[in-house]
Amino acid sequence: HGTVSISSTGQTNRLTERMMQTRSAQTTTRRALQSVWKLRSSVNTLLQERSVHGPNPMPYNADIVHDMLHFKTQDSAKSRGLTKTEASDSRTWANPFQHSVWTQEEVDGVARTHRTPTGLADKAALSAVKLARWGFDTLSGYRPEKITKDVVMNRAIFLETVAGVPGMAGGMMRHLSSLRNMRRDHGWIHTLLEEAENERMHLLVFVTMKQPGPFFRAAVVGAQGIFMTAFVAAYCIYPPLCHRFVGYLEEEAVHTYSDIIKSIDNGRLEDWKTELAPQIAVDYWHLRPGATMRDLILVVRADESSHRDVNHTFADLGADEINPYVQQQQKEVRVVKRTILSEQKANKDFIRNILTDWDKDRKGSLAFEELRSWLSSISNNRPVTGCEVKWVMSMAAQDKMQDYTTLNLTPDLFAPAAEAFLSYNTSYDQIVKLMEEYDVDKTGNLNKQELSSLLKALNENIDPAEADVSWVMDHADVIGNGVITKPELHKAISLWYVHSGSAEIVSEAAAKRDLKQ
């Protein structure tokens, strides 16, 4: 949202701006936590779970659903140190396959490239791809200059059902070869299966936007049967030909997605500039909040360019040569492992120091009053209120109905607790002034009407909808006493920007659709 204009008073405007600025390390405890935060970021990069309970200002999104539940639902999961999870639990998995998560510079820098054929096999592969593209373009009526959303979706869904075949077929053939010959594969299998899974995820993203009919599905079954049979037969005879074919096929895919991006930018698919990407895509590629369909097409194109380069490389290698991409990944993994081990030691030292100094009853956790003492110590010995302690202790609670004073904060929550409370302390003076201004009845809290007045000031003096005020109140009131306390006010403001920002994007997209209709 950038800088927000608040028309109620100049003082409120300045205070809110300060609250939204980047916070710097101000205490010795914050510096000690830096290595711990890095560890948490490394471990949780693929999870992105956001709970509505506790100080975390980002709400949990129940729309995130994964289909890879089998590993954690097996009866032997407990013996492997896992918690058995029901298949109906929608919060279980981020996709466990390794895959690229692209930066903005990488997706914008994808270039159309072409590998010049150097031999008979290369020329045969290129001719086969050109013939397949001509035939499919003719049958589907695809023309880059007359592109529509329906044409794009039909084309993407059909081609992704085919594109997932080569990686799986190649990986299967090399897997069987490794079993027959009783020797290692040199890293090809993993990369090929990763490619197949990535293409399958493309398909799952697109089918959330459009469900094919029975004739379309019948065509997919026929095309898959024919292509799988032909590809496996060719792979048995001469694998380099198959990898070169896939390399040229991915070149065409990059061309197609580049045409789609051009159509979005020049107005033929203008809706996709603002239409939100499906949640499964945001979750899989870790896209930014509010990512659009244009962002989705950019990362899909980046994936296809990666498959293009990998398969052209495989076509140049001998069957027993080492996969260079695995060698590169192994070096990166070794560096990451060393970093994580170092950060784990820092985390253990951090926890040990807290328990030594503040766990008076030696139970291995912090009780309510012990937590109050610790929080005061990292707040320059400022007296910490009961509401503030409850707000931090809420991270250890299962729901709002629990008595927080009877709970204990376990070591795994020390780092997020310190992070949340230090962030709150940084804005403490501004929060106190906001509370004094909008707490009309001087109870030290904001009721729903007082919260509505604050949100109005944050909304350029426009009254917020009753439903929006209720949403913020429900999600920010983690203590569960029906009002917004000082520590909860910090979260309430953050939630308002998240909620109103998402609604703004959706409203803009709906307005554009209405104008076109």
XYZ file of C-alpha atoms in Angstrom:
517
model
C 0.000 0.000 0.000
C 2.979 2.310 0.404
C 2.363 5.472 2.438
C -1.204 5.647 3.699
C -2.981 8.977 4.013
C -4.932 9.339 7.254
C -7.237 12.298 7.298
C -8.269 12.212 10.974
C -5.223 14.000 12.375
C -1.669 14.692 11.251
C -0.411 13.007 14.407
C -2.132 9.710 13.590
C -0.765 9.878 10.072
C 2.810 10.224 11.315
C 2.409 7.470 13.885
C 0.983 4.981 11.390
C 3.737 5.719 8.885
C 6.342 5.017 11.548
C 4.679 1.679 12.351
C 4.947 0.561 8.734
C 8.661 1.396 8.408
C 11.338 -1.321 8.440
C 12.466 -2.108 11.963
C 16.172 -2.338 12.801
C 17.920 -4.285 15.531
C 17.897 -2.272 18.735
C 18.795 -4.688 21.539
C 21.361 -7.374 22.283
C 18.601 -9.997 22.269
C 17.556 -9.065 18.735
C 21.144 -9.488 17.534
C 21.314 -12.897 19.198
C 18.073 -13.877 17.445
C 19.317 -13.095 13.939
C 20.897 -16.510 13.422
C 17.796 -18.182 14.880
C 15.519 -16.345 12.462
C 17.709 -17.477 9.544
C 17.290 -21.071 10.687
C 13.526 -20.733 10.922
C 13.433 -19.216 7.447
C 15.548 -22.031 5.955
C 13.478 -24.772 7.545
C 10.054 -23.216 6.802
C 10.604 -21.877 3.279
C 8.413 -24.603 1.758
C 5.729 -24.596 4.466
C 4.277 -21.068 4.532
C 1.716 -21.966 7.190
C 0.039 -18.860 8.550
C -1.998 -19.233 11.724
C -4.748 -16.833 12.797
C -3.845 -17.694 16.393
C -1.017 -15.832 18.102
C 0.920 -12.669 17.228
C 1.636 -13.632 13.592
C -0.150 -10.912 11.541
C -0.803 -13.087 8.463
C -4.057 -15.125 8.520
C -4.069 -18.828 7.741
C -5.445 -19.508 4.262
C -7.768 -22.524 4.321
C -7.843 -22.646 0.514
C -4.354 -24.164 0.370
C -4.835 -27.855 -0.394
C -2.164 -30.376 -1.338
C -2.658 -33.831 -2.769
C 0.537 -35.510 -1.505
C -0.702 -36.933 1.797
C 0.265 -40.582 1.431
C 3.603 -40.482 3.255
C 2.246 -39.024 6.460
C -0.924 -41.140 6.463
C 0.877 -44.492 6.427
C 0.501 -46.656 9.531
C 4.281 -46.672 10.016
C 4.517 -42.883 10.031
C 4.820 -42.794 13.810
C 7.776 -45.162 13.755
C 9.574 -42.689 11.480
C 9.057 -39.890 13.961
C 6.116 -38.325 12.123
C 2.677 -37.334 13.307
C -0.042 -39.304 11.590
C -2.330 -36.975 9.660
C -5.801 -37.542 8.305
C -6.222 -37.260 4.537
C -8.908 -34.617 5.059
C -6.378 -32.225 6.629
C -5.819 -29.481 4.041
C -2.794 -27.980 5.807
C -0.492 -30.987 5.545
C 1.926 -30.556 2.655
C 3.908 -28.215 0.582
C 4.998 -30.174 -2.484
C 8.055 -32.165 -1.306
C 9.651 -32.439 -4.775
C 12.598 -30.148 -5.339
C 11.667 -27.447 -7.832
C 12.749 -23.974 -8.807
C 11.379 -20.951 -6.983
C 12.181 -18.087 -9.311
C 13.190 -14.510 -8.608
C 11.581 -11.651 -10.525
C 14.834 -11.056 -12.391
C 14.958 -14.699 -13.482
C 11.395 -14.863 -14.799
C 11.780 -11.553 -16.624
C 15.100 -12.654 -18.110
C 13.881 -15.829 -19.849
C 14.968 -15.681 -23.484
C 13.785 -17.523 -26.592
C 16.681 -19.731 -27.631
C 17.161 -22.350 -30.317
C 19.650 -25.213 -30.489
C 20.884 -25.594 -34.058
C 20.627 -29.267 -35.131
C 24.021 -30.818 -35.833
C 23.221 -34.337 -36.945
C 20.555 -36.572 -38.400
C 19.008 -37.327 -34.993
C 18.780 -33.634 -34.146
C 17.153 -32.833 -37.484
C 14.693 -35.694 -37.064
C 13.757 -34.485 -33.593
C 13.279 -30.892 -34.756
C 11.179 -31.991 -37.748
C 8.968 -34.114 -35.493
C 8.375 -31.180 -33.130
C 7.611 -28.763 -36.003
C 5.161 -31.259 -37.498
C 3.477 -31.822 -34.108
C 3.164 -28.085 -33.508
C 1.721 -27.426 -36.957
C -0.822 -30.220 -36.532
C -1.911 -29.125 -33.058
C -2.115 -25.441 -34.023
C -4.272 -26.354 -37.012
C -6.632 -28.610 -35.045
C -6.971 -26.232 -32.090
C -7.228 -23.048 -34.129
C -4.387 -21.422 -32.212
C -3.165 -18.110 -33.628
C -0.951 -15.804 -31.488
C -2.636 -12.727 -32.968
C -6.159 -14.037 -32.124
C -5.536 -15.452 -28.689
C -8.305 -15.779 -26.065
C -8.452 -17.105 -22.520
C -10.386 -20.203 -23.586
C -7.851 -21.000 -26.289
C -4.979 -20.561 -23.837
C -6.576 -22.757 -21.176
C -7.492 -25.536 -23.616
C -4.014 -25.508 -25.110
C -2.204 -25.379 -21.756
C -4.264 -28.168 -20.179
C -3.919 -30.506 -23.163
C -0.188 -29.931 -23.676
C 0.643 -30.292 -19.975
C -0.994 -33.744 -19.960
C 1.509 -34.690 -22.665
C 4.474 -32.724 -21.303
C 4.467 -34.738 -18.088
C 5.117 -37.981 -20.000
C 8.790 -37.669 -21.138
C 10.277 -37.054 -17.683
C 8.362 -39.946 -16.143
C 9.083 -42.299 -19.075
C 12.783 -41.392 -19.150
C 13.098 -41.711 -15.388
C 11.305 -45.062 -15.457
C 13.544 -46.435 -18.221
C 16.730 -45.372 -16.447
C 15.367 -46.737 -13.170
C 14.749 -50.151 -14.754
C 18.176 -50.023 -16.390
C 19.802 -49.311 -13.025
C 17.982 -52.296 -11.504
C 18.882 -54.643 -14.361
C 22.532 -53.633 -14.445
C 22.803 -53.259 -10.652
C 24.659 -49.952 -10.800
C 24.101 -46.297 -10.071
C 22.308 -43.958 -12.438
C 24.569 -40.890 -11.893
C 21.718 -38.587 -10.913
C 19.531 -38.578 -14.041
C 16.473 -40.242 -12.498
C 15.852 -37.532 -9.907
C 16.036 -34.689 -12.416
C 13.725 -36.460 -14.868
C 11.133 -37.244 -12.195
C 11.376 -33.683 -10.947
C 10.570 -32.493 -14.481
C 7.565 -34.832 -14.702
C 6.217 -33.641 -11.344
C 6.716 -30.006 -12.309
C 4.703 -30.481 -15.513
C 1.986 -32.254 -13.534
C 1.791 -29.284 -11.187
C 1.344 -26.994 -14.208
C -1.663 -29.127 -15.157
C -3.145 -29.092 -11.643
C -2.880 -25.302 -11.548
C -4.648 -24.837 -14.876
C -7.473 -27.299 -14.150
C -8.419 -25.247 -11.079
C -9.390 -22.555 -13.589
C -11.218 -24.732 -16.100
C -12.566 -28.275 -15.950
C -12.372 -30.114 -19.315
C -15.428 -31.920 -20.685
C -15.759 -35.631 -21.548
C -14.608 -35.289 -25.182
C -11.528 -33.345 -24.112
C -10.697 -35.997 -21.530
C -11.139 -38.755 -24.105
C -8.700 -36.962 -26.416
C -6.198 -36.745 -23.548
C -6.447 -40.495 -22.910
C -5.846 -41.263 -26.579
C -2.959 -38.814 -26.975
C -1.290 -40.025 -23.785
C -1.498 -43.668 -24.832
C -0.052 -43.021 -28.273
C 2.685 -40.654 -27.102
C 3.752 -42.782 -24.115
C 4.066 -45.897 -26.284
C 6.046 -44.117 -28.996
C 8.308 -42.285 -26.537
C 9.202 -45.399 -24.528
C 9.955 -47.310 -27.735
C 12.183 -44.491 -28.975
C 13.917 -44.235 -25.596
C 14.751 -47.925 -25.708
C 16.394 -47.452 -29.100
C 18.202 -44.083 -28.780
C 17.684 -41.891 -25.646
C 19.563 -38.812 -27.014
C 16.945 -38.497 -29.762
C 14.188 -38.362 -27.125
C 15.942 -35.734 -25.011
C 16.629 -33.601 -28.077
C 12.956 -33.928 -29.040
C 11.912 -32.722 -25.575
C 14.431 -29.879 -25.753
C 12.913 -28.644 -29.011
C 9.406 -29.195 -27.631
C 10.223 -26.984 -24.646
C 11.587 -24.324 -27.010
C 8.123 -24.184 -28.539
C 6.562 -24.040 -25.076
C 8.705 -21.011 -24.223
C 7.578 -19.379 -27.493
C 3.917 -20.055 -26.669
C 4.066 -18.689 -23.118
C 6.005 -15.653 -24.379
C 3.168 -14.998 -26.847
C 0.668 -15.259 -23.985
C 2.632 -12.741 -21.901
C 2.756 -10.400 -24.889
C -1.023 -10.732 -25.271
C -1.499 -9.863 -21.599
C 0.673 -6.763 -21.977
C -0.871 -5.526 -25.222
C -4.455 -5.864 -23.983
C -5.778 -9.048 -25.637
C -5.719 -10.786 -22.242
C -5.815 -7.635 -20.131
C -7.875 -9.267 -17.348
C -4.894 -11.446 -16.474
C -2.943 -8.378 -15.398
C -5.145 -8.168 -12.295
C -6.840 -11.571 -12.010
C -5.403 -13.391 -9.004
C -3.420 -16.575 -9.604
C -4.910 -19.777 -8.088
C -3.839 -20.408 -4.513
C -2.217 -23.724 -5.459
C 0.163 -21.758 -7.712
C 0.958 -19.191 -5.027
C 1.713 -22.022 -2.629
C 3.798 -24.115 -5.046
C 6.035 -21.328 -6.412
C 5.894 -19.170 -3.268
C 4.548 -16.241 -5.248
C 4.138 -12.824 -3.665
C 0.804 -11.953 -1.982
C -1.612 -10.701 -4.647
C 0.212 -12.514 -7.475
C -1.676 -12.326 -10.762
C -2.155 -14.604 -13.743
C 0.659 -12.764 -15.485
C 2.981 -13.756 -12.628
C 1.800 -17.352 -13.012
C 2.538 -17.453 -16.747
C 5.984 -15.976 -16.089
C 6.987 -18.760 -13.663
C 5.536 -21.486 -15.904
C 7.603 -20.108 -18.800
C 10.684 -20.110 -16.562
C 10.047 -23.782 -15.731
C 9.764 -24.648 -19.419
C 13.018 -22.840 -20.213
C 14.723 -24.895 -17.505
C 13.358 -28.155 -18.989
C 14.569 -26.988 -22.411
C 18.139 -26.490 -21.214
C 18.219 -29.692 -19.150
C 17.051 -31.910 -22.006
C 19.407 -30.365 -24.536
C 22.217 -31.037 -22.032
C 21.107 -34.651 -21.541
C 21.036 -35.155 -25.309
C 24.716 -34.166 -25.431
C 25.776 -36.507 -22.611
C 26.618 -40.176 -22.773
C 24.336 -42.572 -20.930
C 26.932 -43.126 -18.166
C 27.996 -39.507 -17.680
C 27.135 -37.719 -14.456
C 24.183 -35.343 -14.429
C 25.867 -31.909 -14.051
C 22.740 -30.415 -12.452
C 22.942 -32.889 -9.572
C 26.621 -32.022 -9.022
C 25.678 -28.351 -8.782
C 22.835 -29.110 -6.377
C 25.088 -31.245 -4.176
C 27.517 -28.354 -3.722
C 24.663 -26.049 -2.783
C 23.216 -28.640 -0.377
C 26.567 -29.034 1.399
C 26.786 -25.282 1.932
C 23.187 -25.156 3.212
C 23.789 -28.085 5.567
C 26.844 -26.418 7.079
C 24.865 -23.195 7.538
C 21.914 -24.992 9.135
C 24.158 -26.935 11.528
C 25.784 -23.673 12.626
C 22.414 -21.992 13.083
C 21.043 -24.996 14.972
C 23.892 -24.637 17.464
C 23.076 -20.937 17.854
C 19.411 -21.828 18.423
C 20.317 -24.424 21.075
C 22.556 -21.916 22.863
C 19.772 -19.319 22.736
C 17.249 -21.760 24.280
C 19.744 -22.975 26.897
C 20.436 -19.427 28.078
C 16.721 -18.650 28.445
C 16.036 -21.829 30.421
C 19.065 -21.258 32.650
C 18.078 -17.681 33.522
C 14.261 -17.798 33.636
C 13.020 -21.387 34.051
C 12.944 -21.246 37.842
C 11.003 -24.486 38.380
C 13.273 -26.381 35.922
C 10.394 -27.890 33.929
C 12.007 -27.148 30.565
C 9.503 -24.414 29.666
C 8.340 -20.990 30.854
C 5.247 -20.607 33.026
C 3.151 -17.434 32.895
C 5.097 -15.400 35.472
C 8.452 -16.728 34.211
C 7.490 -15.589 30.732
C 6.540 -12.155 32.117
C 10.019 -11.821 33.705
C 11.790 -12.833 30.506
C 9.732 -10.450 28.355
C 10.505 -7.626 30.779
C 14.222 -8.393 30.512
C 14.201 -7.965 26.726
C 12.126 -4.766 27.040
C 14.685 -2.728 28.995
C 12.956 -3.908 32.208
C 9.693 -2.182 31.292
C 6.781 -3.613 33.345
C 4.932 -6.115 31.181
C 1.150 -6.290 31.567
C -0.880 -9.452 31.888
C -2.499 -8.818 28.490
C 0.917 -8.628 26.890
C 1.970 -11.928 28.446
C -1.321 -13.551 27.364
C -0.780 -12.252 23.843
C 2.608 -14.006 23.651
C 1.355 -17.111 25.473
C -1.449 -17.418 22.913
C 1.100 -19.076 20.598
C 1.043 -22.082 22.938
C -2.771 -22.263 23.050
C -5.034 -24.502 20.991
C -7.932 -22.023 20.991
C -9.098 -18.779 22.577
C -11.122 -20.541 25.271
C -8.064 -21.727 27.209
C -6.835 -20.077 30.381
C -3.491 -18.689 29.214
C -2.224 -18.239 32.768
C -2.054 -22.046 33.191
C -0.044 -22.675 30.007
C 3.699 -23.029 29.479
C 5.738 -21.622 26.592
C 7.867 -24.449 25.169
C 11.429 -23.944 23.791
C 10.323 -24.268 20.159
C 8.285 -21.074 20.651
C 11.032 -19.000 22.302
C 12.356 -17.544 19.033
C 8.962 -16.577 17.509
C 7.874 -15.200 20.898
C 10.957 -12.996 21.151
C 10.615 -11.918 17.528
C 6.958 -10.925 18.001
C 7.508 -9.117 21.277
C 10.566 -7.197 20.072
C 8.638 -6.106 17.002
C 5.813 -4.958 19.281
C 8.276 -3.105 21.527
C 9.676 -1.217 18.546
C 6.229 0.267 17.900
C 5.161 0.453 21.548
C 5.206 4.254 21.883
C 3.205 4.731 18.691
C 0.691 2.066 19.733
C 0.182 3.759 23.101
C -0.536 7.097 21.385
C -2.987 5.493 18.955
C -4.718 3.733 21.840
C -5.020 6.995 23.755
C -6.518 8.745 20.709
C -9.134 6.126 19.760
C -9.910 4.630 23.204
C -12.849 6.966 23.775
C -14.155 5.271 26.927
C -10.600 5.066 28.386
C -10.708 1.362 29.235
C -7.223 0.717 27.872
C -8.723 -1.358 25.028
C -10.592 -0.746 21.764
C -14.129 -2.055 21.418
C -15.605 -2.761 17.995
C -16.902 0.793 17.492
C -13.565 2.333 18.471
C -11.720 -0.099 16.189
C -14.043 0.938 13.352
C -13.052 4.590 13.902
C -9.356 3.677 13.670
C -9.879 1.639 10.496
C -11.796 4.561 9.016
C -8.754 6.761 9.581
C -6.571 4.154 7.883
C -9.064 4.004 4.991
C -8.780 7.663 3.903
C -11.758 8.611 6.120
C -14.091 6.135 4.375
C -16.243 4.035 6.704
C -15.124 0.385 6.586
C -17.750 -2.278 5.961
C -19.215 -3.935 9.052
C -18.005 -7.328 7.797
C -14.435 -6.022 7.435
C -14.398 -4.636 10.985
C -15.736 -7.954 12.313
C -13.071 -9.868 10.358
C -10.234 -7.773 11.781
C -11.679 -7.972 15.305
C -12.076 -11.752 15.138
C -8.561 -12.409 13.816
C -6.714 -9.828 15.920
C -8.403 -10.678 19.236
C -6.172 -13.672 20.008
C -6.679 -13.286 23.756
C -10.405 -13.805 23.197
C -11.791 -11.105 25.494
C -13.841 -9.350 22.800
C -11.696 -6.190 22.637
C -8.403 -5.126 21.062
C -5.575 -4.696 23.562
C -2.313 -2.824 22.939
C -0.355 -5.823 21.581
C -3.371 -6.894 19.504
C -3.624 -3.420 17.969
C -0.314 -4.003 16.192
C -1.780 -7.120 14.580
C -5.138 -5.469 13.843
C -3.474 -2.762 11.746
C -1.367 -5.339 9.856
C -4.445 -7.460 9.191
C -6.353 -4.439 7.892
C -3.715 -3.751 5.233
C -3.625 -7.438 4.198
C -7.422 -7.738 4.059
C -8.170 -4.428 2.357
C -5.306 -4.914 -0.125
C -6.644 -8.289 -1.304
C -10.194 -6.890 -1.566
C -8.882 -3.946 -3.586
C -7.270 -6.197 -6.188
C -10.393 -8.339 -6.503
C -12.634 -5.258 -6.825
C -10.462 -3.767 -9.572
C -10.563 -7.012 -11.542
C -14.365 -7.289 -11.137
C -14.851 -3.674 -12.232
C -12.836 -4.250 -15.402
C -14.864 -7.350 -16.213
C -18.113 -5.427 -15.711
C -16.942 -2.664 -18.045
C -16.112 -5.160 -20.777
C -19.481 -6.847 -20.424
